[in-house]
PDB file of C-alpha atoms in Angstrom:
ATOM      1  CA  MET A 724     -18.896 -29.108  26.972  1.00  0.00           C
ATOM      2  CA  GLY A 725     -19.661 -30.360  23.471  1.00  0.00           C
ATOM      3  CA  SER A 726     -17.329 -30.325  20.482  1.00  0.00           C
ATOM      4  CA  VAL A 727     -19.159 -27.383  18.888  1.00  0.00           C
ATOM      5  CA  GLU A 728     -18.780 -25.234  22.019  1.00  0.00           C
ATOM      6  CA  LEU A 729     -15.113 -26.196  22.246  1.00  0.00           C
ATOM      7  CA  LEU A 730     -14.613 -25.215  18.608  1.00  0.00           C
ATOM      8  CA  LYS A 731     -16.123 -21.790  19.244  1.00  0.00           C
ATOM      9  CA  LEU A 732     -13.942 -21.274  22.322  1.00  0.00           C
ATOM     10  CA  LEU A 733     -10.869 -22.168  20.282  1.00  0.00           C
ATOM     11  CA  VAL A 734     -11.839 -19.583  17.675  1.00  0.00           C
ATOM     12  CA  ILE A 735     -12.249 -16.936  20.372  1.00  0.00           C
ATOM     13  CA  GLY A 736      -8.944 -17.902  21.980  1.00  0.00           C
ATOM     14  CA  LEU A 737      -7.033 -17.743  18.699  1.00  0.00           C
ATOM     15  CA  TYR A 738      -8.648 -14.456  17.672  1.00  0.00           C
ATOM     16  CA  LEU A 739      -7.897 -12.980  21.095  1.00  0.00           C
ATOM     17  CA  ALA A 740      -4.276 -14.180  20.984  1.00  0.00           C
ATOM     18  CA  GLY A 741      -3.919 -12.900  17.427  1.00  0.00           C
ATOM     19  CA  THR A 742      -5.300  -9.499  18.408  1.00  0.00           C
ATOM     20  CA  ILE A 743      -3.101  -9.103  21.488  1.00  0.00           C
ATOM     21  CA  LEU A 744       0.068 -10.328  19.787  1.00  0.00           C
ATOM     22  CA  SER A 745      -0.512  -8.291  16.629  1.00  0.00           C
ATOM     23  CA  LEU A 746      -1.213  -5.098  18.582  1.00  0.00           C
ATOM     24  CA  SER A 747       1.775  -5.706  20.849  1.00  0.00           C
ATOM     25  CA  GLY A 748       4.019  -6.431  17.890  1.00  0.00           C
ATOM     26  CA  ILE A 749       2.993  -3.196  16.204  1.00  0.00           C
ATOM     27  CA  LEU A 750       3.270  -1.032  19.314  1.00  0.00           C
ATOM     28  CA  VAL A 751       6.688  -2.346  20.382  1.00  0.00           C
ATOM     29  CA  ALA A 752       7.922  -2.778  16.808  1.00  0.00           C
ATOM     30  CA  ARG A 753       8.574  -6.521  17.126  1.00  0.00           C
ATOM     31  CA  LYS A 754       8.140  -8.339  13.835  1.00  0.00           C
ATOM     32  CA  SER A 755       8.222 -11.753  15.542  1.00  0.00           C
ATOM     33  CA  LEU A 756       5.173 -10.883  17.655  1.00  0.00           C
ATOM     34  CA  ARG A 757       3.304  -9.648  14.589  1.00  0.00           C
ATOM     35  CA  SER A 758       4.104 -12.868  12.755  1.00  0.00           C
ATOM     36  CA  VAL A 759       2.857 -15.059  15.609  1.00  0.00           C
ATOM     37  CA  GLY A 760      -0.234 -12.875  15.906  1.00  0.00           C
ATOM     38  CA  MET A 761      -0.964 -13.290  12.219  1.00  0.00           C
ATOM     39  CA  ALA A 762      -0.482 -17.065  12.519  1.00  0.00           C
ATOM     40  CA  CYS A 763      -3.007 -17.170  15.381  1.00  0.00           C
ATOM     41  CA  ALA A 764      -5.468 -15.124  13.352  1.00  0.00           C
ATOM     42  CA  VAL A 765      -5.076 -17.428  10.343  1.00  0.00           C
ATOM     43  CA  ALA A 766      -5.585 -20.510  12.528  1.00  0.00           C
ATOM     44  CA  GLY A 767      -8.666 -18.943  14.105  1.00  0.00           C
ATOM     45  CA  PHE A 768      -9.962 -18.034  10.651  1.00  0.00           C
ATOM     46  CA  ALA A 769      -9.555 -21.637   9.499  1.00  0.00           C
ATOM     47  CA  LEU A 770     -11.518 -22.947  12.499  1.00  0.00           C
ATOM     48  CA  HIS A 771     -14.080 -20.190  12.034  1.00  0.00           C
ATOM     49  CA  THR A 772     -14.537 -21.295   8.414  1.00  0.00           C
ATOM     50  CA  PHE A 773     -15.086 -24.870   9.594  1.00  0.00           C
ATOM     51  CA  ASP A 774     -17.554 -23.612  12.207  1.00  0.00           C
ATOM     52  CA  MET A 775     -19.595 -21.756   9.586  1.00  0.00           C
ATOM     53  CA  GLY A 776     -19.526 -24.829   7.390  1.00  0.00           C
ATOM     54  CA  LEU A 777     -21.077 -26.837  10.220  1.00  0.00           C
ATOM     55  CA  VAL A 778     -23.776 -24.209  10.692  1.00  0.00           C
ATOM     56  CA  THR A 779     -24.704 -23.994   7.018  1.00  0.00           C
ATOM     57  CA  SER A 780     -24.848 -27.785   6.708  1.00  0.00           C
ATOM     58  CA  GLN A 781     -27.503 -28.041   9.417  1.00  0.00           C
ATOM     59  CA  PRO A 782     -31.120 -28.486   8.328  1.00  0.00           C
ATOM     60  CA  GLY A 783     -33.573 -25.696   8.991  1.00  0.00           C
ATOM     61  CA  ASN A 784     -33.151 -21.923   8.945  1.00  0.00           C
ATOM     62  CA  SER A 785     -29.564 -21.596  10.096  1.00  0.00           C
ATOM     63  CA  LEU A 786     -28.752 -19.135   7.294  1.00  0.00           C
ATOM     64  CA  THR A 787     -31.466 -16.743   8.459  1.00  0.00           C
ATOM     65  CA  ALA A 788     -30.340 -16.691  12.099  1.00  0.00           C
ATOM     66  CA  GLY A 789     -29.222 -13.292  13.346  1.00  0.00           C
ATOM     67  CA  ALA A 790     -26.223 -14.859  15.102  1.00  0.00           C
ATOM     68  CA  PHE A 791     -24.952 -16.226  11.790  1.00  0.00           C
ATOM     69  CA  TYR A 792     -24.945 -12.719  10.301  1.00  0.00           C
ATOM     70  CA  TYR A 793     -22.486 -11.433  12.885  1.00  0.00           C
ATOM     71  CA  SER A 794     -20.328 -14.538  12.561  1.00  0.00           C
ATOM     72  CA  LEU A 795     -20.261 -14.072   8.788  1.00  0.00           C
ATOM     73  CA  PHE A 796     -19.306 -10.415   9.115  1.00  0.00           C
ATOM     74  CA  SER A 797     -16.491 -11.309  11.495  1.00  0.00           C
ATOM     75  CA  TRP A 798     -15.240 -13.862   8.956  1.00  0.00           C
ATOM     76  CA  LEU A 799     -15.392 -11.344   6.098  1.00  0.00           C
ATOM     77  CA  LEU A 800     -13.480  -8.768   8.141  1.00  0.00           C
ATOM     78  CA  LEU A 801     -10.619 -11.226   8.528  1.00  0.00           C
ATOM     79  CA  LEU A 802     -10.779 -12.206   4.865  1.00  0.00           C
ATOM     80  CA  ILE A 803     -10.494  -8.580   3.712  1.00  0.00           C
ATOM     81  CA  TRP A 804      -7.689  -7.972   6.214  1.00  0.00           C
ATOM     82  CA  PHE A 805      -5.709 -10.905   4.851  1.00  0.00           C
ATOM     83  CA  LEU A 806      -6.213  -9.670   1.276  1.00  0.00           C
ATOM     84  CA  ALA A 807      -5.121  -6.147   2.218  1.00  0.00           C
ATOM     85  CA  TRP A 808      -2.087  -7.524   4.032  1.00  0.00           C
ATOM     86  CA  TRP A 809      -1.181  -9.714   1.041  1.00  0.00           C
ATOM     87  CA  ARG A 810      -1.763  -7.176  -1.752  1.00  0.00           C
ATOM     88  CA  LEU A 811      -0.917  -3.877  -0.048  1.00  0.00           C
ATOM     89  CA  LYS A 812       1.270  -5.038   2.865  1.00  0.00           C
ATOM     90  CA  LEU A 813      -1.059  -3.274   5.297  1.00  0.00           C
ATOM     91  CA  GLY A 814      -0.276  -5.184   8.457  1.00  0.00           C
ATOM     92  CA  PHE A 815      -1.161  -2.122  10.509  1.00  0.00           C
ATOM     93  CA  LEU A 816      -4.858  -2.885   9.876  1.00  0.00           C
ATOM     94  CA  ALA A 817      -4.576  -5.344  12.760  1.00  0.00           C
ATOM     95  CA  LEU A 818      -5.043  -2.287  14.998  1.00  0.00           C
ATOM     96  CA  THR A 819      -8.663  -1.959  13.882  1.00  0.00           C
ATOM     97  CA  ILE A 820      -9.877  -5.039  12.009  1.00  0.00           C
ATOM     98  CA  SER A 821      -8.611  -7.736  14.361  1.00  0.00           C
ATOM     99  CA  PRO A 822     -10.427  -6.344  17.447  1.00  0.00           C
ATOM    100  CA  LEU A 823     -13.566  -5.776  15.361  1.00  0.00           C
ATOM    101  CA  ALA A 824     -13.564  -9.349  14.104  1.00  0.00           C
ATOM    102  CA  LEU A 825     -13.210 -10.616  17.675  1.00  0.00           C
ATOM    103  CA  LEU A 826     -16.023  -8.330  18.860  1.00  0.00           C
ATOM    104  CA  PHE A 827     -18.469  -9.460  16.184  1.00  0.00           C
ATOM    105  CA  TYR A 828     -17.661 -13.143  16.643  1.00  0.00           C
ATOM    106  CA  ILE A 829     -18.265 -12.919  20.392  1.00  0.00           C
ATOM    107  CA  SER A 830     -21.449 -10.916  19.714  1.00  0.00           C
ATOM    108  CA  SER A 831     -22.697 -13.664  17.417  1.00  0.00           C
ATOM    109  CA  LEU A 832     -22.535 -16.125  20.318  1.00  0.00           C
ATOM    110  CA  ARG A 833     -24.578 -13.834  22.568  1.00  0.00           C
ATOM    111  CA  LEU A 834     -27.492 -13.183  20.227  1.00  0.00           C
ATOM    112  CA  ALA A 835     -30.929 -14.655  20.753  1.00  0.00           C
ATOM    113  CA  PRO A 836     -31.867 -17.291  18.154  1.00  0.00           C
ATOM    114  CA  MET A 837     -33.874 -14.793  16.096  1.00  0.00           C
ATOM    115  CA  HIS A 838     -34.588 -15.583  12.451  1.00  0.00           C
ATOM    116  CA  VAL A 839     -35.212 -13.133   9.635  1.00  0.00           C
ATOM    117  CA  THR A 840     -38.366 -13.859   7.639  1.00  0.00           C
ATOM    118  CA  THR A 841     -37.210 -14.897   4.171  1.00  0.00           C
ATOM    119  CA  PRO A 842     -39.108 -16.955   1.593  1.00  0.00           C
ATOM    120  CA  PRO A 843     -37.113 -20.163   0.922  1.00  0.00           C
ATOM    121  CA  THR A 844     -37.125 -19.469  -2.825  1.00  0.00           C
ATOM    122  CA  LEU A 845     -35.364 -16.135  -2.198  1.00  0.00           C
ATOM    123  CA  LEU A 846     -32.815 -17.287   0.372  1.00  0.00           C
ATOM    124  CA  GLY A 847     -29.961 -17.677  -2.112  1.00  0.00           C
ATOM    125  CA  LEU A 848     -30.705 -14.332  -3.726  1.00  0.00           C
ATOM    126  CA  PHE A 849     -31.078 -12.680  -0.328  1.00  0.00           C
ATOM    127  CA  PHE A 850     -27.704 -13.879   0.898  1.00  0.00           C
ATOM    128  CA  GLY A 851     -25.802 -13.387  -2.331  1.00  0.00           C
ATOM    129  CA  LEU A 852     -26.998  -9.908  -3.186  1.00  0.00           C
ATOM    130  CA  HIS A 853     -28.141  -8.389   0.095  1.00  0.00           C
ATOM    131  CA  ILE A 854     -26.170  -9.810   3.023  1.00  0.00           C
ATOM    132  CA  GLY A 855     -23.106 -10.833   1.016  1.00  0.00           C
ATOM    133  CA  ALA A 856     -22.754  -7.549  -0.876  1.00  0.00           C
ATOM    134  CA  LEU A 857     -23.471  -5.358   2.153  1.00  0.00           C
ATOM    135  CA  PHE A 858     -21.099  -7.197   4.459  1.00  0.00           C
ATOM    136  CA  LEU A 859     -18.300  -7.154   1.899  1.00  0.00           C
ATOM    137  CA  ALA A 860     -18.842  -3.420   1.464  1.00  0.00           C
ATOM    138  CA  LEU A 861     -18.728  -2.864   5.225  1.00  0.00           C
ATOM    139  CA  ALA A 862     -15.589  -5.004   5.573  1.00  0.00           C
ATOM    140  CA  LEU A 863     -13.959  -2.819   2.920  1.00  0.00           C
ATOM    141  CA  LEU A 864     -15.139   0.228   4.849  1.00  0.00           C
ATOM    142  CA  ALA A 865     -13.209  -1.161   7.827  1.00  0.00           C
ATOM    143  CA  VAL A 866     -10.087  -1.021   5.654  1.00  0.00           C
ATOM    144  CA  SER A 867     -10.745   2.617   4.744  1.00  0.00           C
ATOM    145  CA  PHE A 868     -11.446   3.350   8.411  1.00  0.00           C
ATOM    146  CA  GLY A 869      -8.140   1.907   9.589  1.00  0.00           C
ATOM    147  CA  ALA A 870      -6.205   3.503   6.744  1.00  0.00           C
ATOM    148  CA  GLY A 871      -7.920   6.836   7.365  1.00  0.00           C
ATOM    149  CA  LEU A 872      -7.025   6.818  11.056  1.00  0.00           C
ATOM    150  CA  ALA A 873      -3.417   5.941  10.275  1.00  0.00           C
ATOM    151  CA  PHE A 874      -3.274   8.660   7.595  1.00  0.00           C
ATOM    152  CA  LEU A 875      -4.507  11.346   9.999  1.00  0.00           C
ATOM    153  CA  HIS A 876      -2.140  10.230  12.746  1.00  0.00           C
ATOM    154  CA  LEU A 877       0.924  10.152  10.518  1.00  0.00           C
ATOM    155  CA  GLU A 878      -0.005  13.409   8.789  1.00  0.00           C
ATOM    156  CA  ARG A 879      -0.261  15.191  12.134  1.00  0.00           C
ATOM    157  CA  LYS A 880       3.152  13.884  13.172  1.00  0.00           C
ATOM    158  CA  ILE A 881       4.689  15.068   9.917  1.00  0.00           C
ATOM    159  CA  LYS A 882       3.042  18.505  10.014  1.00  0.00           C
ATOM    160  CA  THR A 883       4.149  19.135  13.597  1.00  0.00           C
ATOM    161  CA  LYS A 884       7.614  17.794  12.729  1.00  0.00           C
ATOM    162  CA  GLU A 885       7.515  15.376  15.626  1.00  0.00           C
ATOM    163  CA  PRO A 886      10.076  12.553  15.419  1.00  0.00           C
ATOM    164  CA  LEU A 887       8.640   9.193  14.315  1.00  0.00           C
ATOM    165  CA  THR A 888       9.531   6.920  17.188  1.00  0.00           C
ATOM    166  CA  GLY A 889       8.487   3.412  18.179  1.00  0.00           C
ATOM    167  CA  PHE A 890       6.044   1.694  15.849  1.00  0.00           C
ATOM    168  CA  ARG A 891       5.620   4.891  13.795  1.00  0.00           C
ATOM    169  CA  LYS A 892       9.048   4.325  12.251  1.00  0.00           C
ATOM    170  CA  ASP A 893       7.697   1.210  10.536  1.00  0.00           C
ATOM    171  CA  LEU A 894       4.490   2.785   9.241  1.00  0.00           C
ATOM    172  CA  PRO A 895       4.022   2.943   5.458  1.00  0.00           C
ATOM    173  CA  SER A 896       3.971   6.303   3.698  1.00  0.00           C
ATOM    174  CA  LEU A 897       0.970   8.621   3.563  1.00  0.00           C
ATOM    175  CA  SER A 898       0.470   7.677  -0.079  1.00  0.00           C
ATOM    176  CA  THR A 899       0.128   4.007   0.916  1.00  0.00           C
ATOM    177  CA  PHE A 900      -2.608   4.824   3.400  1.00  0.00           C
ATOM    178  CA  ASP A 901      -4.333   7.027   0.858  1.00  0.00           C
ATOM    179  CA  ARG A 902      -4.158   4.256  -1.752  1.00  0.00           C
ATOM    180  CA  ALA A 903      -5.750   1.854   0.719  1.00  0.00           C
ATOM    181  CA  VAL A 904      -8.678   4.247   1.243  1.00  0.00           C
ATOM    182  CA  HIS A 905      -9.029   4.583  -2.542  1.00  0.00           C
ATOM    183  CA  TRP A 906      -8.961   0.816  -3.104  1.00  0.00           C
ATOM    184  CA  ALA A 907     -11.518   0.118  -0.382  1.00  0.00           C
ATOM    185  CA  VAL A 908     -13.937   2.838  -1.518  1.00  0.00           C
ATOM    186  CA  ALA A 909     -13.675   1.905  -5.207  1.00  0.00           C
ATOM    187  CA  ALA A 910     -14.637  -1.700  -4.459  1.00  0.00           C
ATOM    188  CA  GLY A 911     -16.948  -1.095  -1.515  1.00  0.00           C
ATOM    189  CA  PHE A 912     -19.439   1.494  -2.748  1.00  0.00           C
ATOM    190  CA  PRO A 913     -20.747  -0.513  -5.747  1.00  0.00           C
ATOM    191  CA  LEU A 914     -21.187  -3.519  -3.446  1.00  0.00           C
ATOM    192  CA  TYR A 915     -23.063  -1.426  -0.901  1.00  0.00           C
ATOM    193  CA  THR A 916     -25.345  -0.115  -3.642  1.00  0.00           C
ATOM    194  CA  VAL A 917     -26.134  -3.631  -4.866  1.00  0.00           C
ATOM    195  CA  GLY A 918     -26.790  -4.774  -1.307  1.00  0.00           C
ATOM    196  CA  LEU A 919     -29.101  -1.864  -0.549  1.00  0.00           C
ATOM    197  CA  LEU A 920     -31.146  -2.171  -3.748  1.00  0.00           C
ATOM    198  CA  SER A 921     -31.530  -5.929  -3.373  1.00  0.00           C
ATOM    199  CA  GLY A 922     -32.736  -5.345   0.197  1.00  0.00           C
ATOM    200  CA  PHE A 923     -35.541  -3.125  -1.052  1.00  0.00           C
ATOM    201  CA  PHE A 924     -36.408  -5.732  -3.690  1.00  0.00           C
ATOM    202  CA  TRP A 925     -36.507  -8.429  -1.002  1.00  0.00           C
ATOM    203  CA  ALA A 926     -38.704  -6.203   1.210  1.00  0.00           C
ATOM    204  CA  LYS A 927     -41.204  -5.778  -1.613  1.00  0.00           C
ATOM    205  CA  LEU A 928     -41.489  -9.536  -2.122  1.00  0.00           C
ATOM    206  CA  THR A 929     -41.577 -10.333   1.597  1.00  0.00           C
ATOM    207  CA  TRP A 930     -43.697  -7.556   3.117  1.00  0.00           C
ATOM    208  CA  GLY A 931     -45.374  -6.124   0.017  1.00  0.00           C
ATOM    209  CA  LYS A 932     -43.703  -2.709   0.222  1.00  0.00           C
ATOM    210  CA  VAL A 933     -40.284  -1.365  -0.713  1.00  0.00           C
ATOM    211  CA  PHE A 934     -39.889   1.134   2.112  1.00  0.00           C
ATOM    212  CA  SER A 935     -41.410   1.092   5.597  1.00  0.00           C
ATOM    213  CA  TRP A 936     -39.668   4.075   7.297  1.00  0.00           C
ATOM    214  CA  ASP A 937     -37.827   1.658   9.556  1.00  0.00           C
ATOM    215  CA  ILE A 938     -34.901   3.288  11.397  1.00  0.00           C
ATOM    216  CA  LYS A 939     -32.523   0.723   9.882  1.00  0.00           C
ATOM    217  CA  GLU A 940     -33.676   1.639   6.380  1.00  0.00           C
ATOM    218  CA  LEU A 941     -33.295   5.357   7.061  1.00  0.00           C
ATOM    219  CA  THR A 942     -29.818   4.841   8.484  1.00  0.00           C
ATOM    220  CA  SER A 943     -28.782   2.642   5.546  1.00  0.00           C
ATOM    221  CA  ILE A 944     -29.892   5.308   3.078  1.00  0.00           C
ATOM    222  CA  THR A 945     -27.983   7.967   5.029  1.00  0.00           C
ATOM    223  CA  ILE A 946     -24.893   5.770   4.921  1.00  0.00           C
ATOM    224  CA  TRP A 947     -25.395   5.313   1.172  1.00  0.00           C
ATOM    225  CA  PHE A 948     -25.451   9.074   0.530  1.00  0.00           C
ATOM    226  CA  LEU A 949     -22.297   9.606   2.618  1.00  0.00           C
ATOM    227  CA  TYR A 950     -20.634   6.632   0.931  1.00  0.00           C
ATOM    228  CA  ALA A 951     -21.680   8.034  -2.468  1.00  0.00           C
ATOM    229  CA  SER A 952     -20.113  11.377  -1.588  1.00  0.00           C
ATOM    230  CA  LEU A 953     -16.896   9.618  -0.586  1.00  0.00           C
ATOM    231  CA  PHE A 954     -16.945   7.562  -3.808  1.00  0.00           C
ATOM    232  CA  TYR A 955     -17.570  10.680  -5.913  1.00  0.00           C
ATOM    233  CA  GLN A 956     -14.732  12.582  -4.287  1.00  0.00           C
ATOM    234  CA  ARG A 957     -12.259   9.729  -4.685  1.00  0.00           C
ATOM    235  CA  MET A 958     -13.222   8.410  -8.115  1.00  0.00           C
ATOM    236  CA  VAL A 959     -14.640  11.433  -9.968  1.00  0.00           C
ATOM    237  CA  THR A 960     -12.999  14.556  -8.592  1.00  0.00           C
ATOM    238  CA  GLY A 961      -9.775  12.773  -7.644  1.00  0.00           C
ATOM    239  CA  ARG A 962      -9.727  14.249  -4.160  1.00  0.00           C
ATOM    240  CA  GLN A 963      -7.185  12.640  -1.855  1.00  0.00           C
ATOM    241  CA  GLY A 964      -5.809  12.978   1.623  1.00  0.00           C
ATOM    242  CA  ARG A 965      -7.237  14.306   4.845  1.00  0.00           C
ATOM    243  CA  ARG A 966     -10.809  15.181   3.843  1.00  0.00           C
ATOM    244  CA  THR A 967     -11.651  11.804   2.349  1.00  0.00           C
ATOM    245  CA  ALA A 968      -9.896  10.022   5.231  1.00  0.00           C
ATOM    246  CA  ILE A 969     -12.155  11.824   7.720  1.00  0.00           C
ATOM    247  CA  LEU A 970     -15.274  11.054   5.684  1.00  0.00           C
ATOM    248  CA  ALA A 971     -14.307   7.363   5.473  1.00  0.00           C
ATOM    249  CA  ILE A 972     -14.003   7.262   9.267  1.00  0.00           C
ATOM    250  CA  TRP A 973     -17.447   8.806   9.756  1.00  0.00           C
ATOM    251  CA  VAL A 974     -19.137   6.515   7.244  1.00  0.00           C
ATOM    252  CA  PHE A 975     -17.708   3.449   8.947  1.00  0.00           C
ATOM    253  CA  ALA A 976     -18.607   4.739  12.418  1.00  0.00           C
ATOM    254  CA  LEU A 977     -22.224   5.246  11.325  1.00  0.00           C
ATOM    255  CA  ALA A 978     -22.287   1.754   9.789  1.00  0.00           C
ATOM    256  CA  MET A 979     -21.070   0.208  13.055  1.00  0.00           C
ATOM    257  CA  LEU A 980     -23.615   2.234  15.014  1.00  0.00           C
ATOM    258  CA  SER A 981     -26.257   0.726  12.757  1.00  0.00           C
ATOM    259  CA  MET A 982     -25.018  -2.857  13.174  1.00  0.00           C
ATOM    260  CA  LEU A 983     -24.267  -2.796  16.889  1.00  0.00           C
ATOM    261  CA  GLY A 984     -26.882  -0.287  17.961  1.00  0.00           C
ATOM    262  CA  ILE A 985     -29.943  -0.432  15.742  1.00  0.00           C
ATOM    263  CA  ASN A 986     -29.840  -4.175  15.053  1.00  0.00           C
ATOM    264  CA  LEU A 987     -29.427  -5.003  18.738  1.00  0.00           C
ATOM    265  CA  LEU A 988     -31.395  -2.303  20.541  1.00  0.00           C
ATOM    266  CA  THR A 989     -34.320  -1.208  18.395  1.00  0.00           C
ATOM    267  CA  PRO A 990     -37.568  -3.185  17.992  1.00  0.00           C
ATOM    268  CA  SER A 991     -38.001  -3.631  14.235  1.00  0.00           C
ATOM    269  CA  HIS A 992     -37.961  -6.328  11.580  1.00  0.00           C
ATOM    270  CA  HIS A 993     -34.186  -5.738  11.342  1.00  0.00           C
ATOM    271  CA  SER A 994     -33.637  -6.485  15.019  1.00  0.00           C
ATOM    272  CA  PHE A 995     -31.344  -9.371  15.982  1.00  0.00           C
ATOM    273  CA  THR A 996     -32.902  -9.684  19.442  1.00  0.00           C
ATOM    274  CA  ALA A 997     -36.481 -10.342  18.532  1.00  0.00           C
ATOM    275  CA  VAL A 998     -38.505 -13.218  19.852  1.00  0.00           C
ATOM    276  CA  PRO A 999     -37.436 -16.469  18.154  1.00  0.00           C
ATOM    277  CA  LEU A1000     -39.694 -18.061  15.553  1.00  0.00           C
TER     278      LEU A1000
END
């Protein structure tokens, strides 16, 4: 086993330990377990950052490899989680984001070495505006997803007047969850819009046409309209609470279906399982 393989196994081990300990700490209301879980996640994130640095420093087309996309998304999920935990004290997001980050990192190691066709002169633009903006938007959607689930769960407990036992006693208020959804949508939708538009611009320069009726493109546009509706309700009409929480959950679910289903299972120029170059 080489040093690179060992590094990747260490990342998986730390992410797995962080996920298990964080979930256990939340479910049994043990702050010490949550703290150790967070420490494992931070250590895994540091090694993951080093791993991505090694990949990007390699000559060739490492930045266009499909496996790198999933690794990058896993890294961004953790980054957004840490920011949410630091700014909003939303440690409960470990219930959703930590397992997702682990899933996408493991998926990145299982992908075929497929490369996306990108002119070298556009690679920086492609990553900065398309991949970077989209993945940040989707990582923020993960925040709204977790906050939306927690909001619905706590709201149901309150409405049915059930006692808040176990980990529920330590949950933040409904307003905190609602604020997290608002924060994630306010930052995420503009990023998603930039990412989508830059993707069409890149398609025009690469394939000579803006739109090709690819299933990934159709799904991305559908997600944009749903995301736009969520953004409009939160930012323009001021709608809060249950309805926007449910919509945030559906938008994120569709986005994950696109990333884990369409990119892996459908034969198109967005596929991550195509024949290597």
